[in-house]
């Protein structure tokens, strides 16, 4: 039986593209985190706090679920 | 991707502490007596001042390279900092036990002082290495 791995994925790269090719630095400035944190979130290396997640969604004027999705993967 | 301020600062810490205290221990341990000598204290003080200067200069250089709009620390930095601090605390606790054992079983203060110093150095190295690992790997 495989090991269950919970993962939060996101559409930030697509949303940035759809918002006039917004750069990671621009988004980081608007959200109030470092560019490295935006990079880590985009690469699914870091799950942000609820506050930062809401600020990102607010920046793109979409709901939280449009930015972040919860996925349950099974590793074999 | 360009490293962030905190990750670069950890590299400065890791390399400078490893170099400076590596040199210090290589100098003082071969000629170890029962007690800490005056030369050991002079060398220790010199190394400490050198370390402080390297850290201040390193931090100033790194800050000058950052854009002013970007926060130097955010929530991810604080979490990574906590993980590093937790690992460092294990080494410090172990070092305290070794220091107590040295006080019980060895003559003089040399090994007590250096066991405690070594644990502080190793704890800082582990803290920096842990932070760099998490900056690279993510969590």
PDB file of C-alpha atoms in Angstrom:
ATOM      1  CA  UNK A   1       0.000   0.000   0.000  1.00  0.00           C
ATOM      2  CA  UNK A   2       1.338   3.435  -0.945  1.00  0.00           C
ATOM      3  CA  UNK A   3       2.134   6.244   1.470  1.00  0.00           C
ATOM      4  CA  UNK A   4      -0.357   9.115   1.396  1.00  0.00           C
ATOM      5  CA  UNK A   5       1.221  12.501   0.766  1.00  0.00           C
ATOM      6  CA  UNK A   6      -0.868  15.645   1.159  1.00  0.00           C
ATOM      7  CA  UNK A   7       0.079  18.483  -1.083  1.00  0.00           C
ATOM      8  CA  UNK A   8      -1.150  21.996  -1.724  1.00  0.00           C
ATOM      9  CA  UNK A   9      -0.731  23.039  -5.342  1.00  0.00           C
ATOM     10  CA  UNK A  10      -1.362  26.455  -6.824  1.00  0.00           C
ATOM     11  CA  UNK A  11      -1.952  28.426 -10.029  1.00  0.00           C
ATOM     12  CA  UNK A  12       0.140  31.450  -9.133  1.00  0.00           C
ATOM     13  CA  UNK A  13       2.329  31.200 -12.238  1.00  0.00           C
ATOM     14  CA  UNK A  14      -0.780  31.200 -14.496  1.00  0.00           C
ATOM     15  CA  UNK A  15      -2.435  33.987 -12.523  1.00  0.00           C
ATOM     16  CA  UNK A  16       0.697  36.123 -12.779  1.00  0.00           C
ATOM     17  CA  UNK A  17       0.774  35.509 -16.528  1.00  0.00           C
ATOM     18  CA  UNK A  18      -2.883  36.524 -16.815  1.00  0.00           C
ATOM     19  CA  UNK A  19      -2.203  39.706 -14.865  1.00  0.00           C
ATOM     20  CA  UNK A  20       0.095  41.303 -17.396  1.00  0.00           C
ATOM     21  CA  UNK A  21       3.080  39.008 -16.782  1.00  0.00           C
ATOM     22  CA  UNK A  22       3.398  40.205 -13.218  1.00  0.00           C
ATOM     23  CA  UNK A  23       6.861  39.322 -11.917  1.00  0.00           C
ATOM     24  CA  UNK A  24       7.540  37.378  -8.730  1.00  0.00           C
ATOM     25  CA  UNK A  25       9.126  40.513  -7.278  1.00  0.00           C
ATOM     26  CA  UNK A  26       6.022  42.605  -7.980  1.00  0.00           C
ATOM     27  CA  UNK A  27       3.762  40.025  -6.371  1.00  0.00           C
ATOM     28  CA  UNK A  28       6.125  39.698  -3.410  1.00  0.00           C
ATOM     29  CA  UNK A  29       6.076  43.474  -2.877  1.00  0.00           C
ATOM     30  CA  UNK A  30       2.284  43.568  -2.998  1.00  0.00           C
ATOM     31  CA  UNK A  31       1.845  40.608  -0.659  1.00  0.00           C
ATOM     32  CA  UNK A  32       4.612  41.655   1.741  1.00  0.00           C
ATOM     33  CA  UNK A  33       6.919  38.647   1.519  1.00  0.00           C
ATOM     34  CA  UNK A  34      10.272  38.049  -0.139  1.00  0.00           C
ATOM     35  CA  UNK A  35      10.623  37.053  -3.784  1.00  0.00           C
ATOM     36  CA  UNK A  36      12.206  33.779  -2.608  1.00  0.00           C
ATOM     37  CA  UNK A  37       9.014  32.929  -0.716  1.00  0.00           C
ATOM     38  CA  UNK A  38       6.857  33.501  -3.805  1.00  0.00           C
ATOM     39  CA  UNK A  39       9.251  31.277  -5.752  1.00  0.00           C
ATOM     40  CA  UNK A  40       9.024  28.568  -3.052  1.00  0.00           C
ATOM     41  CA  UNK A  41       5.198  28.751  -3.025  1.00  0.00           C
ATOM     42  CA  UNK A  42       5.021  28.525  -6.831  1.00  0.00           C
ATOM     43  CA  UNK A  43       7.278  25.464  -6.822  1.00  0.00           C
ATOM     44  CA  UNK A  44       5.132  23.839  -4.077  1.00  0.00           C
ATOM     45  CA  UNK A  45       8.120  23.877  -1.741  1.00  0.00           C
ATOM     46  CA  UNK A  46       6.345  25.965   0.876  1.00  0.00           C
ATOM     47  CA  UNK A  47       2.717  26.190   1.973  1.00  0.00           C
ATOM     48  CA  UNK A  48       2.018  29.791   3.022  1.00  0.00           C
ATOM     49  CA  UNK A  49       0.044  30.881   6.063  1.00  0.00           C
ATOM     50  CA  UNK A  50      -3.665  31.543   5.585  1.00  0.00           C
ATOM     51  CA  UNK A  51      -3.003  35.269   5.785  1.00  0.00           C
ATOM     52  CA  UNK A  52      -0.486  35.243   2.937  1.00  0.00           C
ATOM     53  CA  UNK A  53      -2.694  32.868   0.922  1.00  0.00           C
ATOM     54  CA  UNK A  54      -5.642  35.277   1.263  1.00  0.00           C
ATOM     55  CA  UNK A  55      -3.446  38.256   0.355  1.00  0.00           C
ATOM     56  CA  UNK A  56      -2.301  36.480  -2.828  1.00  0.00           C
ATOM     57  CA  UNK A  57      -5.899  35.634  -3.772  1.00  0.00           C
ATOM     58  CA  UNK A  58      -6.960  39.216  -3.037  1.00  0.00           C
ATOM     59  CA  UNK A  59      -4.158  40.546  -5.244  1.00  0.00           C
ATOM     60  CA  UNK A  60      -5.497  38.537  -8.192  1.00  0.00           C
ATOM     61  CA  UNK A  61      -9.131  39.303  -7.239  1.00  0.00           C
ATOM     62  CA  UNK A  62     -10.068  35.612  -7.134  1.00  0.00           C
ATOM     63  CA  UNK A  63     -11.160  33.228  -4.405  1.00  0.00           C
ATOM     64  CA  UNK A  64      -8.689  31.214  -2.369  1.00  0.00           C
ATOM     65  CA  UNK A  65      -9.719  27.996  -4.146  1.00  0.00           C
ATOM     66  CA  UNK A  66      -8.891  29.567  -7.494  1.00  0.00           C
ATOM     67  CA  UNK A  67      -5.296  29.999  -6.326  1.00  0.00           C
ATOM     68  CA  UNK A  68      -4.677  27.002  -4.063  1.00  0.00           C
ATOM     69  CA  UNK A  69      -5.972  23.443  -4.365  1.00  0.00           C
ATOM     70  CA  UNK A  70      -5.545  20.614  -1.911  1.00  0.00           C
ATOM     71  CA  UNK A  71      -4.428  17.348  -3.492  1.00  0.00           C
ATOM     72  CA  UNK A  72      -3.979  13.989  -1.888  1.00  0.00           C
ATOM     73  CA  UNK A  73      -1.306  12.005  -3.687  1.00  0.00           C
ATOM     74  CA  UNK A  74      -0.327   8.401  -3.110  1.00  0.00           C
ATOM     75  CA  UNK A  75       3.374   7.553  -3.400  1.00  0.00           C
ATOM     76  CA  UNK A  76       4.179   3.985  -4.451  1.00  0.00           C
TER      77      UNK A  76
ATOM     78  CA  UNK B   1      17.052  31.754  -8.555  1.00  0.00           C
ATOM     79  CA  UNK B   2      19.023  34.404  -6.675  1.00  0.00           C
ATOM     80  CA  UNK B   3      19.448  33.559  -2.985  1.00  0.00           C
ATOM     81  CA  UNK B   4      17.647  35.670  -0.414  1.00  0.00           C
ATOM     82  CA  UNK B   5      19.254  37.865   2.237  1.00  0.00           C
ATOM     83  CA  UNK B   6      18.782  35.343   5.043  1.00  0.00           C
ATOM     84  CA  UNK B   7      20.179  32.408   3.075  1.00  0.00           C
ATOM     85  CA  UNK B   8      23.243  34.398   2.065  1.00  0.00           C
ATOM     86  CA  UNK B   9      23.718  35.517   5.669  1.00  0.00           C
ATOM     87  CA  UNK B  10      23.659  31.866   6.750  1.00  0.00           C
ATOM     88  CA  UNK B  11      26.376  31.073   4.218  1.00  0.00           C
ATOM     89  CA  UNK B  12      28.506  33.909   5.674  1.00  0.00           C
ATOM     90  CA  UNK B  13      27.896  32.541   9.187  1.00  0.00           C
ATOM     91  CA  UNK B  14      28.637  28.936   8.238  1.00  0.00           C
ATOM     92  CA  UNK B  15      31.862  29.661   6.356  1.00  0.00           C
ATOM     93  CA  UNK B  16      33.215  32.268   8.795  1.00  0.00           C
ATOM     94  CA  UNK B  17      32.524  30.203  11.929  1.00  0.00           C
ATOM     95  CA  UNK B  18      33.896  27.011  10.377  1.00  0.00           C
ATOM     96  CA  UNK B  19      37.056  28.831   9.235  1.00  0.00           C
ATOM     97  CA  UNK B  20      37.702  30.942  12.321  1.00  0.00           C
ATOM     98  CA  UNK B  21      36.919  28.375  14.998  1.00  0.00           C
ATOM     99  CA  UNK B  22      38.488  25.594  12.930  1.00  0.00           C
ATOM    100  CA  UNK B  23      41.710  27.631  13.017  1.00  0.00           C
ATOM    101  CA  UNK B  24      41.278  28.374  16.744  1.00  0.00           C
ATOM    102  CA  UNK B  25      40.816  24.724  17.725  1.00  0.00           C
ATOM    103  CA  UNK B  26      43.658  23.609  15.464  1.00  0.00           C
ATOM    104  CA  UNK B  27      45.949  26.080  17.257  1.00  0.00           C
ATOM    105  CA  UNK B  28      44.975  25.492  20.889  1.00  0.00           C
ATOM    106  CA  UNK B  29      44.159  21.782  21.219  1.00  0.00           C
ATOM    107  CA  UNK B  30      47.617  20.315  20.328  1.00  0.00           C
ATOM    108  CA  UNK B  31      49.225  22.292  23.186  1.00  0.00           C
ATOM    109  CA  UNK B  32      46.379  21.750  25.642  1.00  0.00           C
ATOM    110  CA  UNK B  33      47.313  22.073  29.308  1.00  0.00           C
ATOM    111  CA  UNK B  34      45.061  21.552  32.314  1.00  0.00           C
ATOM    112  CA  UNK B  35      44.016  25.207  32.364  1.00  0.00           C
ATOM    113  CA  UNK B  36      43.255  27.837  29.745  1.00  0.00           C
ATOM    114  CA  UNK B  37      46.406  29.873  29.111  1.00  0.00           C
ATOM    115  CA  UNK B  38      46.694  33.616  28.575  1.00  0.00           C
ATOM    116  CA  UNK B  39      47.645  32.951  24.918  1.00  0.00           C
ATOM    117  CA  UNK B  40      44.459  30.951  24.439  1.00  0.00           C
ATOM    118  CA  UNK B  41      42.382  33.849  25.766  1.00  0.00           C
ATOM    119  CA  UNK B  42      44.166  36.355  23.512  1.00  0.00           C
ATOM    120  CA  UNK B  43      43.655  34.112  20.475  1.00  0.00           C
ATOM    121  CA  UNK B  44      40.017  33.492  21.412  1.00  0.00           C
ATOM    122  CA  UNK B  45      39.347  37.226  21.809  1.00  0.00           C
ATOM    123  CA  UNK B  46      41.061  37.992  18.491  1.00  0.00           C
ATOM    124  CA  UNK B  47      39.007  35.331  16.702  1.00  0.00           C
ATOM    125  CA  UNK B  48      35.802  36.602  18.321  1.00  0.00           C
ATOM    126  CA  UNK B  49      36.467  40.192  17.224  1.00  0.00           C
ATOM    127  CA  UNK B  50      37.344  38.965  13.718  1.00  0.00           C
ATOM    128  CA  UNK B  51      34.088  36.973  13.591  1.00  0.00           C
ATOM    129  CA  UNK B  52      32.018  39.990  14.677  1.00  0.00           C
ATOM    130  CA  UNK B  53      33.698  42.207  12.078  1.00  0.00           C
ATOM    131  CA  UNK B  54      33.097  39.635   9.301  1.00  0.00           C
ATOM    132  CA  UNK B  55      29.430  39.354  10.309  1.00  0.00           C
ATOM    133  CA  UNK B  56      28.872  43.115  10.403  1.00  0.00           C
ATOM    134  CA  UNK B  57      30.631  43.675   7.067  1.00  0.00           C
ATOM    135  CA  UNK B  58      28.847  40.676   5.529  1.00  0.00           C
ATOM    136  CA  UNK B  59      25.429  41.886   6.710  1.00  0.00           C
ATOM    137  CA  UNK B  60      26.074  45.430   5.437  1.00  0.00           C
ATOM    138  CA  UNK B  61      27.172  44.125   2.021  1.00  0.00           C
ATOM    139  CA  UNK B  62      24.163  41.790   1.773  1.00  0.00           C
ATOM    140  CA  UNK B  63      21.700  44.494   2.859  1.00  0.00           C
ATOM    141  CA  UNK B  64      23.150  46.903   0.298  1.00  0.00           C
ATOM    142  CA  UNK B  65      22.527  44.288  -2.413  1.00  0.00           C
ATOM    143  CA  UNK B  66      18.831  43.921  -1.513  1.00  0.00           C
ATOM    144  CA  UNK B  67      16.052  46.067  -2.873  1.00  0.00           C
ATOM    145  CA  UNK B  68      14.673  48.352  -0.180  1.00  0.00           C
ATOM    146  CA  UNK B  69      11.023  47.504  -0.893  1.00  0.00           C
ATOM    147  CA  UNK B  70      11.468  43.849  -0.102  1.00  0.00           C
ATOM    148  CA  UNK B  71      11.214  42.741   3.551  1.00  0.00           C
ATOM    149  CA  UNK B  72      14.421  41.190   4.830  1.00  0.00           C
ATOM    150  CA  UNK B  73      12.496  38.547   6.805  1.00  0.00           C
ATOM    151  CA  UNK B  74       9.063  37.066   6.276  1.00  0.00           C
ATOM    152  CA  UNK B  75       7.028  34.184   7.713  1.00  0.00           C
ATOM    153  CA  UNK B  76       8.995  31.518   5.847  1.00  0.00           C
ATOM    154  CA  UNK B  77      12.301  32.887   7.170  1.00  0.00           C
ATOM    155  CA  UNK B  78      10.937  32.809  10.708  1.00  0.00           C
ATOM    156  CA  UNK B  79       9.802  29.178  10.371  1.00  0.00           C
ATOM    157  CA  UNK B  80      13.156  28.118   8.930  1.00  0.00           C
ATOM    158  CA  UNK B  81      14.878  30.038  11.739  1.00  0.00           C
ATOM    159  CA  UNK B  82      12.871  28.071  14.315  1.00  0.00           C
ATOM    160  CA  UNK B  83      13.822  24.754  12.720  1.00  0.00           C
ATOM    161  CA  UNK B  84      17.510  25.723  12.830  1.00  0.00           C
ATOM    162  CA  UNK B  85      17.230  26.852  16.444  1.00  0.00           C
ATOM    163  CA  UNK B  86      15.569  23.591  17.470  1.00  0.00           C
ATOM    164  CA  UNK B  87      18.396  21.482  15.998  1.00  0.00           C
ATOM    165  CA  UNK B  88      21.024  23.765  17.555  1.00  0.00           C
ATOM    166  CA  UNK B  89      19.442  23.357  20.984  1.00  0.00           C
ATOM    167  CA  UNK B  90      20.065  19.576  20.884  1.00  0.00           C
ATOM    168  CA  UNK B  91      23.796  20.139  20.303  1.00  0.00           C
ATOM    169  CA  UNK B  92      23.942  22.781  23.047  1.00  0.00           C
ATOM    170  CA  UNK B  93      22.287  20.409  25.521  1.00  0.00           C
ATOM    171  CA  UNK B  94      24.708  17.640  24.584  1.00  0.00           C
ATOM    172  CA  UNK B  95      27.620  20.089  24.919  1.00  0.00           C
ATOM    173  CA  UNK B  96      26.477  21.081  28.401  1.00  0.00           C
ATOM    174  CA  UNK B  97      26.462  17.398  29.423  1.00  0.00           C
ATOM    175  CA  UNK B  98      29.962  16.889  27.989  1.00  0.00           C
ATOM    176  CA  UNK B  99      31.129  20.048  29.805  1.00  0.00           C
ATOM    177  CA  UNK B 100      29.767  18.732  33.104  1.00  0.00           C
ATOM    178  CA  UNK B 101      31.458  15.369  32.489  1.00  0.00           C
ATOM    179  CA  UNK B 102      34.754  17.167  31.784  1.00  0.00           C
ATOM    180  CA  UNK B 103      34.381  19.128  35.026  1.00  0.00           C
ATOM    181  CA  UNK B 104      33.899  15.889  36.944  1.00  0.00           C
ATOM    182  CA  UNK B 105      36.603  13.769  35.394  1.00  0.00           C
ATOM    183  CA  UNK B 106      39.316  16.073  34.025  1.00  0.00           C
ATOM    184  CA  UNK B 107      41.727  18.325  35.816  1.00  0.00           C
ATOM    185  CA  UNK B 108      41.674  22.103  35.203  1.00  0.00           C
ATOM    186  CA  UNK B 109      39.314  24.260  33.194  1.00  0.00           C
ATOM    187  CA  UNK B 110      40.703  23.844  29.669  1.00  0.00           C
ATOM    188  CA  UNK B 111      38.492  20.976  28.531  1.00  0.00           C
ATOM    189  CA  UNK B 112      35.378  22.294  30.271  1.00  0.00           C
ATOM    190  CA  UNK B 113      35.735  25.644  28.545  1.00  0.00           C
ATOM    191  CA  UNK B 114      36.542  24.115  25.167  1.00  0.00           C
ATOM    192  CA  UNK B 115      33.801  21.485  25.358  1.00  0.00           C
ATOM    193  CA  UNK B 116      31.292  24.288  25.932  1.00  0.00           C
ATOM    194  CA  UNK B 117      32.838  26.449  23.212  1.00  0.00           C
ATOM    195  CA  UNK B 118      32.888  23.522  20.764  1.00  0.00           C
ATOM    196  CA  UNK B 119      29.212  22.818  21.458  1.00  0.00           C
ATOM    197  CA  UNK B 120      28.328  26.482  20.815  1.00  0.00           C
ATOM    198  CA  UNK B 121      30.295  26.440  17.545  1.00  0.00           C
ATOM    199  CA  UNK B 122      28.791  23.122  16.420  1.00  0.00           C
ATOM    200  CA  UNK B 123      25.308  24.316  17.390  1.00  0.00           C
ATOM    201  CA  UNK B 124      25.721  27.447  15.277  1.00  0.00           C
ATOM    202  CA  UNK B 125      27.108  25.428  12.359  1.00  0.00           C
ATOM    203  CA  UNK B 126      24.176  23.016  12.571  1.00  0.00           C
ATOM    204  CA  UNK B 127      21.704  25.904  12.820  1.00  0.00           C
ATOM    205  CA  UNK B 128      23.116  27.543   9.699  1.00  0.00           C
ATOM    206  CA  UNK B 129      23.335  24.241   7.811  1.00  0.00           C
ATOM    207  CA  UNK B 130      19.734  23.388   8.747  1.00  0.00           C
ATOM    208  CA  UNK B 131      18.515  26.763   7.548  1.00  0.00           C
ATOM    209  CA  UNK B 132      20.439  26.534   4.263  1.00  0.00           C
ATOM    210  CA  UNK B 133      19.063  23.008   3.753  1.00  0.00           C
ATOM    211  CA  UNK B 134      15.473  24.204   4.225  1.00  0.00           C
ATOM    212  CA  UNK B 135      16.001  27.258   2.004  1.00  0.00           C
ATOM    213  CA  UNK B 136      17.254  24.916  -0.729  1.00  0.00           C
ATOM    214  CA  UNK B 137      14.851  22.007  -0.264  1.00  0.00           C
ATOM    215  CA  UNK B 138      11.767  23.754   1.065  1.00  0.00           C
ATOM    216  CA  UNK B 139       9.356  22.177   3.521  1.00  0.00           C
TER     217      UNK B 139
END
